[in-house]
Amino acid sequence: MKSYVKMTAKEREREYAAVKKQYEELKALGRPLDMSRGKPNSVQLDLSMGLLGQEPTELIITYKGTDVRNYGELAGVDECKQLFADLLGLEQKNIIMGGQSSLSLMYDCVVRALLLGVYKGSKPWSQQGTIKFLCPVPGYDRHFAICQEFGIEMINIPMTADGPDMDMIKQYVESDPQVKGVWCVPKYSNPTGITYSDDTVRAFAALKPAADDFRIFWDNAYIVHCFEQEDDHLLNIFDACKEYGSEDMVYEFTSTSKVTFSGAGLAVLAASEGNVKFLLRQMSVQTLGYDKINQLRHVKFLKSVEGIQAHMRRQAALLKPKFDCVIGYLQREITPRGIGWWHTPNGGYFIAFAGLPNTAKRTVELCAEASLLLTPAGAPFPYGKDPEDNTIRIAPSYPDIPSLASAMQLFCIAARMAALESLG
Amino acid sequence: MKSYVKMTAKEREREYAAVKKQYEELKALGRPLDMSRGKPNSVQLDLSMGLLGQEPTELIITYKGTDVRNYGELAGVDECKQLFADLLGLEQKNIIMGGQSSLSLMYDCVVRALLLGVYKGSKPWSQQGTIKFLCPVPGYDRHFAICQEFGIEMINIPMTADGPDMDMIKQYVESDPQVKGVWCVPKYSNPTGITYSDDTVRAFAALKPAADDFRIFWDNAYIVHCFEQEDDHLLNIFDACKEYGSEDMVYEFTSTSKVTFSGAGLAVLAASEGNVKFLLRQMSVQTLGYDKINQLRHVKFLKSVEGIQAHMRRQAALLKPKFDCVIGYLQREITPRGIGWWHTPNGGYFIAFAGLPNTAKRTVELCAEASLLLTPAGAPFPYGKDPEDNTIRIAPSYPDIPSLASAMQLFCIAARMAALESLG
């Protein structure tokens, strides 16, 4: 096989005709599939059926005797806070248990910062003119949607193999007081699958923001989502912050959306003791507390960090063949033709395919015309605008493997067509 | 027994000495009790144990085949929306299922109105200077706390036997574009227990607000919470609105916090189809949906409106003797002395005791000194300020009947002392 770039115009013309023929054949088969979101497959969800059907009387009383059916325990029940404190390498006093959506916790933190500020006496963000968030790209579209919703200006920060470009982040954060936040998915990043290096995490901890109300939104969504033998190492950002006394700068989030049930799991906010106190005071106006029975359900089912890890190995056994399938297709069909690159992740939910410039929209469009729905091109960028139009998020979790193989067959054909079209 | 007002100074002095002696005796007994909140008793919570321990495989698929363990169904599952549509006399298209806290739904509506406005193109409330909410008083402290949190000016509206003073409400709403909302608990109102008359509901529906972004926050928390033979009748506000085309003016809320579990129930937002669409678009930035398994749990357990009503009759059997106990003490100890008034409710969770002016704080203080914690005096008023200092919210649900009887014994003694002190 020859690199498309090195082909003569004539060769490319012949290749395009051949690929187009294959595309039309696959299109005619019409195998509809929605791969647009990172949804777990139902077999993965089956792994957590033990959450349901637990002995009712075991779900109503905490070990300190609180009746969880009633109001109270705004920050969550102790045993559940302890479980996630253990997971995050923190203490109970650093944990707030949310509902089932960590996105909600992030949204609520942004909303409260806009209306009330982030520490006692700080000026609400909404009263400080146009504020800005830094957005490592490609990144998670729902993070960017929160900023867009509230008119927060987003600044693209390129991702490297070690995480975001920290020189650029440092420069923005330390020079511009309008920069109030940064979105991070530090482990098995959505969608690149990259894990931030220790140096990157330390560089975040070492930031000296121009704004005293700057916050790092550390969305540790894939903390236990390794599907290879060896888990990526991620430095605990709060440990790194200790050295600089910068713990107040970080809001960390995680959830069990992709551990137990996406629609009925648990979300967690972790922060410095001071931030937790401040946030709980604000939260107390919004609610009397989140579902504590579901907290006990999770504690009884997952038991411990080791229990979570064992559970995630069962998830890994289901996910790994799917990632292998995707990577296999890309390696066979894309690499030899020199028209696409990606990081092969050890965990997480996504692969970010980087094609030739100006091919992403066209590839997604070709797939859609052949009934395969991918995440829209541009989605992993603020305002949905991929400046190079070359990034596509691939989400292998939802389809079964035969469907995924069909989808990748089509994807590679579409990517080849788009590449040939862009090369002219 | 003689009315305290009609006593001579000498008689009052003698009476005070006698009452004080009784008070000291009760205080010495030191029977600590927290009656500060409207919490259900654990026996009430036991009535809903059938929610737990349901067959797991019955909790995972909706009747249209959606796997509720996964993401999706932002507005909730159809069968759950239908259940609450039936309860509220509305249609599925009018219903958004929330998490377990209707307070959160209200808070989020206020927050979004502040930051984003209430209809497409409307100016966010936070960009319109000081805005105002009308607050029928006495009312629910957590409503007022939301306004206070965001610097929304609160205006007291007196309650009558038919609901809030509608002349006053009409005058404010129709003349002042800064008035953006009103808090209502239209049935078994917190804390008076009054249900709004049909005329009151119609007067709300007929409002022609000066602000085109005015909203009625209709917190129908006690819709099925009758504990007497005959349920109070409350006109469906959306029916009333039809006549005036004013459906967009109303956000209705309810929850199962006092039907099933206070800490793990379901919250509901009901609104016009246009408002639901608008709110769902906003909500889609915050979350991918609330816990749908808990929605199915409730549908399987409660089954239908008739199922809810049958369940609430079991709740009533537990609550009625407690209200009878409170009312009995008040009738025997307070009425003959002419030092307190209240509405005897047919349902809900509270009794609002109105004593002589300048006695509420003192009564609550005397109770606290004898280890009985009541809702703080002033709590049912904006900014915690009861202009007459005469209203105390009594919450009979949590204690068992012997404890409640002890508490009322003490309460009546304390109220008598406070009354005598205020009369001098």
Coordinates of N, CA and C in Angstrom, one line a residue, chain A residues 63 77-97 187 220 223-224 234 236 238-239 252 254 268-270 299 302-309:
Chain A
Y63 N -23.9 3.4 59.0 CA -23.3 2.8 60.2 C -23.3 3.7 61.4
V77 N -23.6 10.4 52.8 CA -23.4 9.5 54.0 C -21.9 9.2 54.1
D78 N -21.4 9.1 55.3 CA -20.0 8.9 55.6 C -19.4 7.8 54.8
E79 N -20.0 6.6 54.8 CA -19.4 5.5 54.2 C -19.2 5.7 52.7
C80 N -20.1 6.4 52.1 CA -19.9 6.6 50.7 C -18.9 7.7 50.4
K81 N -18.8 8.7 51.2 CA -17.8 9.7 51.1 C -16.4 9.1 51.3
Q82 N -16.3 8.1 52.2 CA -15.1 7.4 52.5 C -14.6 6.6 51.3
L83 N -15.6 5.9 50.7 CA -15.2 5.1 49.5 C -14.6 6.0 48.4
F84 N -15.2 7.1 48.1 CA -14.7 8.0 47.0 C -13.4 8.7 47.5
A85 N -13.4 9.0 48.8 CA -12.1 9.6 49.3 C -11.0 8.7 49.1
D86 N -11.2 7.4 49.4 CA -10.2 6.4 49.2 C -9.8 6.3 47.7
L87 N -10.8 6.3 46.9 CA -10.5 6.2 45.4 C -9.7 7.4 44.9
L88 N -10.0 8.6 45.4 CA -9.3 9.8 45.0 C -8.1 10.2 45.8
G89 N -7.8 9.4 46.8 CA -6.6 9.7 47.6 C -6.8 10.9 48.5
L90 N -8.1 11.1 49.0 CA -8.4 12.3 49.8 C -9.1 11.8 51.1
E91 N -9.6 12.8 51.8 CA -10.3 12.4 53.1 C -11.8 12.8 52.9
Q92 N -12.6 12.2 53.8 CA -14.1 12.5 53.8 C -14.4 13.9 53.8
K93 N -13.6 14.7 54.5 CA -13.9 16.2 54.5 C -13.7 16.9 53.2
N94 N -13.1 16.2 52.2 CA -12.9 16.7 50.9 C -14.0 16.3 49.9
I95 N -15.0 15.6 50.4 CA -15.9 14.9 49.4 C -17.4 15.5 49.6
I96 N -18.0 15.8 48.5 CA -19.4 16.0 48.4 C -20.0 15.0 47.4
M97 N -21.0 14.2 47.9 CA -21.7 13.3 47.0 C -22.8 14.1 46.3
K187 N -7.2 12.1 32.9 CA -6.9 10.6 32.7 C -7.7 10.1 31.6
N220 N -12.2 14.1 36.5 CA -11.5 12.8 36.5 C -12.5 11.6 36.3
I223 N -11.1 7.7 35.9 CA -10.1 7.4 36.9 C -9.8 5.9 37.1
V224 N -10.8 5.1 36.9 CA -10.6 3.6 37.1 C -11.0 2.9 35.8
L234 N -1.7 8.7 37.1 CA -2.0 10.1 37.2 C -1.7 10.6 38.6
N236 N -1.9 12.6 41.8 CA -3.1 13.2 42.6 C -2.8 14.7 42.6
F238 N -4.2 17.1 44.1 CA -4.2 17.7 45.5 C -2.9 17.5 46.2
D239 N -2.3 16.4 45.9 CA -0.9 16.2 46.5 C 0.0 17.2 45.9
E252 N -12.4 18.9 41.8 CA -12.3 17.6 41.1 C -13.6 16.9 41.0
T254 N -15.8 13.3 39.7 CA -15.8 11.9 39.1 C -17.2 11.4 39.3
V268 N -19.5 12.7 42.2 CA -18.7 13.1 43.3 C -18.0 14.5 43.0
L269 N -18.0 15.4 43.9 CA -17.2 16.6 43.9 C -16.2 16.5 45.0
A270 N -14.9 16.7 44.6 CA -13.8 16.7 45.7 C -13.1 18.1 45.6
V299 N -22.3 1.6 48.0 CA -21.3 1.2 49.0 C -21.4 -0.3 49.2
L302 N -20.2 -2.0 45.7 CA -18.8 -1.8 45.2 C -17.8 -2.1 46.4
K303 N -18.2 -1.9 47.6 CA -17.5 -2.2 48.8 C -16.3 -1.4 49.1
S304 N -15.3 -1.4 48.2 CA -14.0 -0.8 48.5 C -13.4 -0.4 47.2
V305 N -12.2 0.3 47.3 CA -11.5 0.6 46.0 C -11.1 -0.7 45.3
E306 N -10.7 -1.7 46.1 CA -10.4 -3.0 45.4 C -11.6 -3.5 44.7
G307 N -12.8 -3.4 45.4 CA -14.0 -3.8 44.8 C -14.3 -3.1 43.4
I308 N -14.1 -1.8 43.5 CA -14.3 -1.0 42.2 C -13.3 -1.5 41.1
Q309 N -12.1 -1.7 41.5 CA -11.1 -2.1 40.6 C -11.4 -3.5 40.0

